[in-house]
Amino acid sequence: MILDAPLLGKAYVDNHFLSSGMLYESDGRLLLELHNGEKGPEEDYLDQLDPSCLDRQSSGAIAISAPKMKPCPETISFFTGPREKSYLLSDCQIAHTDFTYGGGPYNFRRLIAVRRLIQLSDYALSHIGSKYLKINRMRSMIPALNKWWGDSSLFVWLPNNAKTNRDTIIAYGLKNAKPIKIGRISSENNFCARIQVCGDASDNLIRGQATLHSYTVFSTYSHKHLDITEHLRIHQAFLVLLEIAYGCKLDMNDLQIARNDDKPFPSRSVAFRKLSTFEVPSLSHKEIRHAQKADPIFRFQDIGIKGIHKWFELLQTRPTGAYSFISLLENERYLPLETQVLLVGVAIEHIGAMSQKHDGNFHDQLSAILNQLLPLLSSEADRQLWIGRVVASYNGIKHFFRAKNVQIH
């Protein structure tokens, strides 16, 4: 859940008031319901309908043909009130419309699906607006990253002066807090990245107790003002690298974004804003606990910075196969089986071609991949039977006239 409860507020496009409305979640989607409760009937019609469906008669009357709505604004500012959380909504698309003839304040409603949501203050929204869709920095917290990097060493100091009868003072720190600079990971957009271990404590001075915990942050930086999608692509690709290491789904949360020129005060660092998006996988608490207990197949020290560079280099040089593989891992539970088979097939074709170092047919590519793995099948006959079924399933989905040969197991 991104929102604790439905929010009522007013929607703006730049500085133009669009409508009052309600922001809420339903069936895994973030929706904005807009209506024109504060406008008159005529304004309600004319403001919401596309001019192409309005015919102004010589008598002054307005005839409405088949009602057609105006295009949905891609970016909407949503104000929820003073001292309340307000949001910048991006990648907005119309999900449903409800139009009723006859006028009235609620004769036309629009339901807008929101893909990304940026939490800002009312002041920031009115002065910054859509500029936050172009950013320089993004950082995300991945709980399983701690164990992959190696549990950070926290220390605590509890000085207690019994003579003066003073409360215990709790001090905490990190022994290894220096960030790991991964450096440039993309030649195209000049991305830089790093991993940083942070520490925190929730102390209780009365009882003299403290709960210490550490978390590891993956962050990206670019000198250019890039779209949020560009940064998010790198973060998701890094998450998939960890999921390969752990062999299970992991969680990425607490996404934050910032621009270099977002410095309210010169002495302060860049102000990060929270970013919520449905592109980021969300796991149940039970799944997260299970993922954190899993031991990774390989750790950071096994591949090092060079290994991370190789991973991102693969994404740049083989994007079709690599991102097919990433899409499959990140959206497995949401994709239909036929789509999963297609994504697997594309990834196999690219991996097989890399293994052979030349182009070939799908059958040979499967054989090349199996040759590099441990024996998976008991006999050569079983191996060929499995390859034949995979080829038939993949080609049967791709090609209409081979659909009768589809065998998905």
Coordinates of C-alpha atoms in Angstrom, one line a residue:
M1 CA 0.0 0.0 0.0
I2 CA 1.3 3.4 -1.0
L3 CA -1.5 5.5 0.5
D4 CA -2.9 4.8 4.0
A5 CA -6.3 6.2 3.1
P6 CA -8.0 8.0 0.2
L7 CA -7.0 11.6 -0.1
L8 CA -9.2 14.5 -1.1
G9 CA -7.7 17.5 -2.8
K10 CA -7.5 19.8 -5.8
A11 CA -5.7 19.0 -9.1
Y12 CA -3.7 21.5 -11.1
V13 CA -1.9 21.4 -14.4
D14 CA 1.0 23.9 -14.0
N15 CA -0.8 26.8 -12.3
H16 CA -4.2 26.1 -13.9
F17 CA -6.9 24.6 -11.7
L18 CA -8.2 21.4 -13.2
S19 CA -10.7 20.0 -10.8
S20 CA -11.2 18.7 -7.3
G21 CA -10.9 15.0 -6.9
M22 CA -9.9 12.0 -4.8
L23 CA -6.6 10.0 -4.9
Y24 CA -6.8 6.4 -3.9
E25 CA -5.7 2.8 -4.5
S26 CA -7.8 0.0 -6.0
D27 CA -6.8 -3.4 -7.3
G28 CA -3.1 -2.7 -7.3
R29 CA -3.6 0.6 -9.2
L30 CA -3.2 4.2 -8.1
L31 CA -6.2 6.2 -9.3
L32 CA -7.2 9.8 -9.4
E33 CA -10.9 10.5 -9.7
L34 CA -11.7 14.0 -11.0
H35 CA -15.0 15.8 -11.1
N36 CA -16.1 19.4 -11.5
G37 CA -18.0 20.0 -8.4
E38 CA -17.0 23.6 -8.1
K39 CA -17.9 24.7 -11.6
G40 CA -21.2 25.5 -13.3
P41 CA -22.9 23.1 -15.8
E42 CA -21.8 25.0 -18.9
E43 CA -18.2 25.2 -17.7
D44 CA -18.4 21.5 -16.8
Y45 CA -19.2 20.5 -20.4
L46 CA -17.0 22.9 -22.3
D47 CA -13.9 22.5 -20.1
Q48 CA -13.9 18.8 -20.2
L49 CA -14.9 18.0 -23.8
D50 CA -12.7 18.1 -26.9
P51 CA -13.6 21.1 -29.1
S52 CA -13.9 18.8 -32.1
C53 CA -17.2 17.4 -30.7
L54 CA -18.7 20.9 -30.1
D55 CA -20.7 22.6 -32.8
R56 CA -21.7 26.2 -32.2
Q57 CA -24.9 27.1 -34.0
S58 CA -25.6 30.5 -35.6
S59 CA -28.3 31.0 -33.0
G60 CA -25.7 30.7 -30.2
A61 CA -26.7 27.3 -29.1
I62 CA -24.0 24.6 -28.7
A63 CA -24.7 21.2 -30.2
I64 CA -22.7 18.2 -28.8
S65 CA -22.1 15.3 -31.1
A66 CA -20.5 12.0 -29.8
P67 CA -18.9 13.2 -26.6
K68 CA -15.1 13.1 -26.7
M69 CA -12.9 14.0 -23.8
K70 CA -9.8 16.1 -23.9
P71 CA -6.5 14.3 -23.7
C72 CA -5.4 13.5 -20.1
P73 CA -2.6 15.7 -18.8
E74 CA 0.6 13.7 -18.4
T75 CA 1.6 15.5 -15.2
I76 CA -0.8 16.7 -12.5
S77 CA -0.2 18.5 -9.2
F78 CA -2.4 17.3 -6.4
F79 CA -2.8 19.6 -3.4
T80 CA -4.3 18.0 -0.3
G81 CA -4.2 21.1 2.0
P82 CA -1.9 23.0 4.3
R83 CA 0.5 20.9 6.3
E84 CA -0.7 17.8 4.5
K85 CA 1.1 15.5 2.1
S86 CA 0.7 16.7 -1.5
Y87 CA 1.9 15.0 -4.6
L88 CA 3.2 15.4 -8.1
L89 CA 1.5 12.8 -10.3
S90 CA 3.3 11.7 -13.5
D91 CA 2.6 9.3 -16.4
C92 CA -1.1 9.8 -16.1
Q93 CA -3.5 8.0 -18.4
I94 CA -7.3 8.0 -18.6
A95 CA -8.7 4.7 -17.2
H96 CA -12.4 5.4 -17.4
T97 CA -14.9 8.2 -18.1
D98 CA -18.5 8.7 -17.0
F99 CA -20.5 11.3 -19.0
T100 CA -24.2 12.2 -18.4
Y101 CA -26.2 14.6 -20.5
G102 CA -28.3 17.2 -18.8
G103 CA -25.8 19.3 -17.0
G104 CA -25.2 19.4 -13.3
P105 CA -22.0 19.7 -11.2
Y106 CA -21.2 16.0 -11.4
N107 CA -22.2 15.2 -15.0
F108 CA -18.7 14.3 -16.1
R109 CA -16.1 12.4 -14.2
R110 CA -12.7 11.1 -15.2
L111 CA -10.8 8.3 -13.6
I112 CA -7.0 8.6 -14.2
A113 CA -4.5 5.9 -13.7
V114 CA -1.2 7.3 -12.1
R115 CA 2.0 5.5 -12.7
R116 CA 4.4 7.5 -10.6
L117 CA 3.9 9.7 -7.5
I118 CA 6.4 12.2 -6.0
Q119 CA 5.7 13.4 -2.5
L120 CA 6.3 17.1 -2.1
S121 CA 5.2 20.0 0.1
D122 CA 2.5 22.4 -1.1
Y123 CA 5.2 25.1 -1.3
A124 CA 7.5 22.9 -3.4
L125 CA 4.7 21.8 -5.7
S126 CA 3.6 25.4 -6.5
H127 CA 7.2 26.5 -7.2
I128 CA 8.8 23.4 -8.7
G129 CA 6.0 21.5 -10.4
S130 CA 6.9 19.1 -13.2
K131 CA 10.6 20.0 -13.0
Y132 CA 10.9 17.1 -10.7
L133 CA 10.4 14.7 -13.6
K134 CA 13.9 15.6 -14.6
I135 CA 16.4 14.7 -11.9
N136 CA 20.1 14.1 -11.1
R137 CA 20.0 11.7 -8.2
M138 CA 18.1 8.7 -7.1
R139 CA 18.7 6.4 -4.1
S140 CA 16.9 3.2 -3.0
M141 CA 17.1 1.0 0.1
I142 CA 17.3 -2.7 -0.6
P143 CA 17.1 -4.7 2.7
A144 CA 18.9 -7.8 1.3
L145 CA 21.9 -5.6 0.2
N146 CA 23.2 -5.6 3.8
K147 CA 23.9 -9.3 3.8
W148 CA 25.1 -9.3 0.2
W149 CA 27.7 -6.7 1.0
G150 CA 28.5 -8.2 4.4
D151 CA 26.8 -7.3 7.6
S152 CA 28.0 -3.9 8.7
S153 CA 29.6 -3.6 12.1
L154 CA 27.7 -1.3 14.5
F155 CA 29.0 -0.3 17.8
V156 CA 27.3 1.3 20.8
W157 CA 28.7 3.2 23.8
L158 CA 26.7 3.5 27.0
P159 CA 28.5 5.9 29.4
N160 CA 26.8 6.0 32.8
N161 CA 27.8 8.4 35.6
A162 CA 26.2 7.0 38.7
K163 CA 27.7 9.7 40.9
T164 CA 25.8 12.5 39.3
N165 CA 22.7 10.3 38.9
R166 CA 22.4 11.3 35.2
D167 CA 20.5 9.4 32.6
T168 CA 22.5 7.0 30.5
I169 CA 23.6 8.6 27.2
I170 CA 23.6 6.4 24.2
A171 CA 26.1 6.8 21.4
Y172 CA 26.2 4.6 18.3
G173 CA 28.2 4.5 15.1
L174 CA 29.4 2.5 12.2
K175 CA 32.9 1.0 12.0
N176 CA 32.7 0.7 8.2
A177 CA 30.7 3.7 6.9
K178 CA 32.8 4.6 3.9
P179 CA 30.7 4.4 0.7
I180 CA 31.7 2.1 -2.1
K181 CA 32.1 4.2 -5.2
I182 CA 31.2 2.0 -8.1
G183 CA 31.9 4.9 -10.5
R184 CA 30.6 5.2 -14.1
I185 CA 28.3 2.4 -15.1
S186 CA 26.8 3.8 -18.3
S187 CA 28.7 5.5 -21.1
E188 CA 25.4 6.6 -22.7
N189 CA 24.1 8.9 -20.0
N190 CA 27.2 9.1 -17.9
F191 CA 25.7 7.4 -14.8
C192 CA 27.7 7.0 -11.6
A193 CA 26.7 4.8 -8.7
R194 CA 27.7 3.9 -5.2
I195 CA 26.7 1.7 -2.3
Q196 CA 26.6 3.2 1.2
V197 CA 26.1 1.6 4.6
C198 CA 24.1 3.8 7.1
G199 CA 23.3 3.3 10.7
D200 CA 20.4 4.3 12.9
A201 CA 19.2 3.8 16.4
S202 CA 15.9 4.1 18.3
D203 CA 17.0 4.9 21.8
N204 CA 15.2 4.9 25.2
L205 CA 17.1 7.1 27.6
I206 CA 14.9 6.3 30.5
R207 CA 15.6 2.6 30.4
G208 CA 19.1 2.9 29.0
Q209 CA 18.3 0.8 26.0
A210 CA 18.9 1.2 22.3
T211 CA 17.8 -0.7 19.2
L212 CA 20.5 -0.4 16.5
H213 CA 20.1 -1.3 12.9
S214 CA 22.0 -0.6 9.7
Y215 CA 20.7 -0.3 6.1
T216 CA 22.4 -0.2 2.8
V217 CA 21.6 2.3 0.1
F218 CA 22.2 2.1 -3.7
S219 CA 22.4 5.5 -5.3
T220 CA 22.9 6.8 -8.9
Y221 CA 24.0 10.2 -10.0
S222 CA 24.2 12.0 -13.4
H223 CA 25.3 15.5 -14.3
K224 CA 22.4 15.7 -16.7
H225 CA 18.8 16.2 -15.8
L226 CA 17.4 12.8 -16.8
D227 CA 14.0 11.4 -16.7
I228 CA 13.0 9.4 -13.7
T229 CA 12.7 6.3 -15.9
E230 CA 16.4 6.4 -16.7
H231 CA 17.5 6.3 -13.1
L232 CA 14.8 3.7 -12.2
R233 CA 16.1 1.4 -15.0
I234 CA 19.5 1.3 -13.4
H235 CA 18.1 0.6 -9.9
Q236 CA 15.9 -2.2 -11.1
A237 CA 18.8 -3.7 -13.1
F238 CA 20.9 -3.7 -9.9
L239 CA 18.0 -5.2 -7.9
V240 CA 17.8 -8.1 -10.5
L241 CA 21.5 -8.7 -10.0
L242 CA 20.8 -9.2 -6.3
E243 CA 17.8 -11.4 -7.1
I244 CA 20.1 -13.7 -9.2
A245 CA 22.5 -13.9 -6.3
Y246 CA 19.8 -14.8 -3.8
G247 CA 17.7 -16.9 -6.1
C248 CA 14.5 -15.3 -5.0
K249 CA 12.4 -12.1 -5.2
L250 CA 13.7 -9.2 -3.2
D251 CA 12.3 -5.9 -2.1
M252 CA 13.4 -2.3 -3.0
N253 CA 11.8 0.5 -1.1
D254 CA 12.2 4.0 0.2
L255 CA 12.9 5.4 -3.3
Q256 CA 14.0 9.0 -3.2
I257 CA 14.9 11.5 -6.0
A258 CA 16.6 14.9 -6.1
R259 CA 17.8 17.6 -8.4
N260 CA 21.2 19.3 -8.0
D261 CA 19.7 22.8 -8.0
D262 CA 17.2 21.9 -5.3
K263 CA 19.0 23.6 -2.4
P264 CA 16.8 25.7 -0.3
F265 CA 19.8 26.7 1.8
P266 CA 23.4 26.8 0.5
S267 CA 24.7 25.1 3.7
R268 CA 22.4 22.1 3.3
S269 CA 22.8 19.1 1.1
V270 CA 20.4 18.1 -1.7
A271 CA 16.8 17.7 -0.5
F272 CA 15.5 14.2 -1.5
R273 CA 11.9 13.6 -2.3
K274 CA 10.1 10.4 -1.9
L275 CA 9.1 8.6 -5.1
S276 CA 6.4 5.9 -5.3
T277 CA 5.9 3.8 -8.4
F278 CA 4.1 0.6 -9.2
E279 CA 7.1 -0.5 -11.3
V280 CA 8.9 -1.4 -8.2
P281 CA 8.0 -4.9 -6.9
S282 CA 6.4 -5.1 -3.6
L283 CA 6.5 -8.2 -1.4
S284 CA 4.5 -9.3 1.7
H285 CA 6.1 -9.1 5.1
K286 CA 6.4 -12.9 5.1
E287 CA 8.2 -12.9 1.7
I288 CA 10.5 -10.1 2.8
R289 CA 11.5 -12.0 6.0
H290 CA 12.1 -15.2 3.9
A291 CA 14.3 -13.3 1.4
Q292 CA 16.4 -11.7 4.2
K293 CA 17.2 -15.1 5.7
A294 CA 18.3 -16.5 2.3
D295 CA 22.1 -16.9 1.8
P296 CA 23.2 -15.4 -1.5
I297 CA 25.0 -17.7 -4.0
F298 CA 27.6 -15.0 -4.5
R299 CA 28.4 -11.9 -2.6
F300 CA 29.9 -8.5 -3.4
Q301 CA 33.4 -9.6 -2.5
D302 CA 33.1 -12.5 -5.0
I303 CA 32.5 -10.2 -8.0
G304 CA 33.6 -6.8 -6.7
I305 CA 33.2 -3.6 -8.6
K306 CA 34.4 -5.2 -11.8
G307 CA 31.6 -7.7 -11.6
I308 CA 29.0 -4.9 -11.3
H309 CA 30.6 -3.1 -14.2
K310 CA 30.3 -6.3 -16.3
W311 CA 26.6 -6.6 -15.4
F312 CA 25.8 -3.1 -16.5
E313 CA 28.0 -3.5 -19.6
L314 CA 25.9 -6.5 -20.6
L315 CA 22.8 -4.4 -20.2
Q316 CA 24.2 -1.8 -22.6
T317 CA 25.6 -4.2 -25.2
R318 CA 22.8 -6.8 -25.2
P319 CA 19.8 -4.8 -24.1
T320 CA 17.2 -6.9 -26.0
G321 CA 18.1 -10.1 -24.3
A322 CA 19.1 -8.6 -20.9
Y323 CA 16.0 -6.6 -20.4
S324 CA 13.8 -9.4 -21.6
F325 CA 15.3 -11.4 -18.8
I326 CA 14.8 -8.6 -16.3
S327 CA 11.2 -8.1 -17.3
L328 CA 10.6 -11.8 -16.8
L329 CA 12.0 -11.8 -13.3
E330 CA 10.4 -8.6 -12.1
N331 CA 6.9 -9.3 -13.6
E332 CA 6.6 -13.1 -13.4
R333 CA 3.6 -13.1 -11.2
Y334 CA 1.7 -10.6 -13.4
L335 CA 2.5 -11.9 -16.9
P336 CA 0.5 -14.5 -18.8
L337 CA 2.3 -17.8 -19.5
E338 CA 2.6 -17.1 -23.2
T339 CA 4.4 -13.8 -22.6
Q340 CA 6.8 -15.5 -20.1
V341 CA 7.7 -18.1 -22.7
L342 CA 8.4 -15.4 -25.3
L343 CA 10.7 -13.5 -22.9
V344 CA 12.5 -16.7 -22.0
G345 CA 12.9 -17.4 -25.7
V346 CA 14.4 -14.0 -26.4
A347 CA 16.8 -14.3 -23.5
I348 CA 17.8 -17.8 -24.6
E349 CA 18.5 -16.7 -28.2
H350 CA 20.8 -13.9 -27.0
I351 CA 22.6 -16.0 -24.4
G352 CA 23.0 -18.9 -26.9
A353 CA 24.4 -16.5 -29.6
M354 CA 26.9 -15.1 -27.1
S355 CA 27.9 -18.7 -26.1
Q356 CA 28.4 -19.7 -29.8
K357 CA 29.9 -16.4 -30.7
H358 CA 27.9 -16.5 -33.9
D359 CA 24.3 -16.5 -35.0
G360 CA 22.4 -19.8 -35.4
N361 CA 19.0 -21.5 -35.0
F362 CA 17.2 -21.7 -31.7
H363 CA 17.9 -25.5 -31.4
D364 CA 21.7 -24.9 -31.6
Q365 CA 21.5 -22.0 -29.1
L366 CA 19.7 -24.2 -26.5
S367 CA 22.4 -26.9 -27.0
A368 CA 25.1 -24.4 -26.5
I369 CA 23.6 -23.2 -23.2
L370 CA 23.1 -26.8 -21.9
N371 CA 26.7 -27.6 -22.7
Q372 CA 27.9 -24.9 -20.2
L373 CA 25.6 -26.2 -17.4
L374 CA 25.8 -29.2 -15.2
P375 CA 24.0 -32.3 -16.6
L376 CA 20.4 -31.5 -16.2
L377 CA 18.9 -34.6 -18.0
S378 CA 19.6 -38.3 -17.5
S379 CA 20.3 -39.1 -21.1
E380 CA 20.9 -37.6 -24.5
A381 CA 17.5 -38.7 -25.7
D382 CA 15.8 -36.8 -22.8
R383 CA 18.0 -33.8 -23.6
Q384 CA 16.9 -33.8 -27.2
L385 CA 13.3 -34.3 -26.3
W386 CA 13.4 -31.4 -23.9
I387 CA 15.1 -29.2 -26.5
G388 CA 12.5 -30.2 -29.1
R389 CA 9.6 -29.3 -26.8
V390 CA 11.1 -25.9 -25.9
V391 CA 11.6 -25.1 -29.6
A392 CA 8.1 -26.1 -30.5
S393 CA 6.6 -24.0 -27.7
Y394 CA 8.6 -20.9 -28.5
N395 CA 8.0 -21.1 -32.3
G396 CA 4.4 -22.0 -31.8
I397 CA 3.7 -18.8 -29.9
K398 CA 5.8 -16.6 -32.2
H399 CA 4.4 -18.1 -35.5
F400 CA 0.7 -18.4 -36.2
F401 CA 0.8 -21.5 -38.4
R402 CA 2.9 -23.4 -35.8
A403 CA 0.5 -22.8 -32.9
K404 CA -0.7 -26.5 -33.0
N405 CA 2.8 -27.6 -31.9
V406 CA 2.8 -25.6 -28.6
Q407 CA 3.7 -27.7 -25.6
I408 CA 4.2 -25.7 -22.4
H409 CA 5.3 -27.8 -19.4

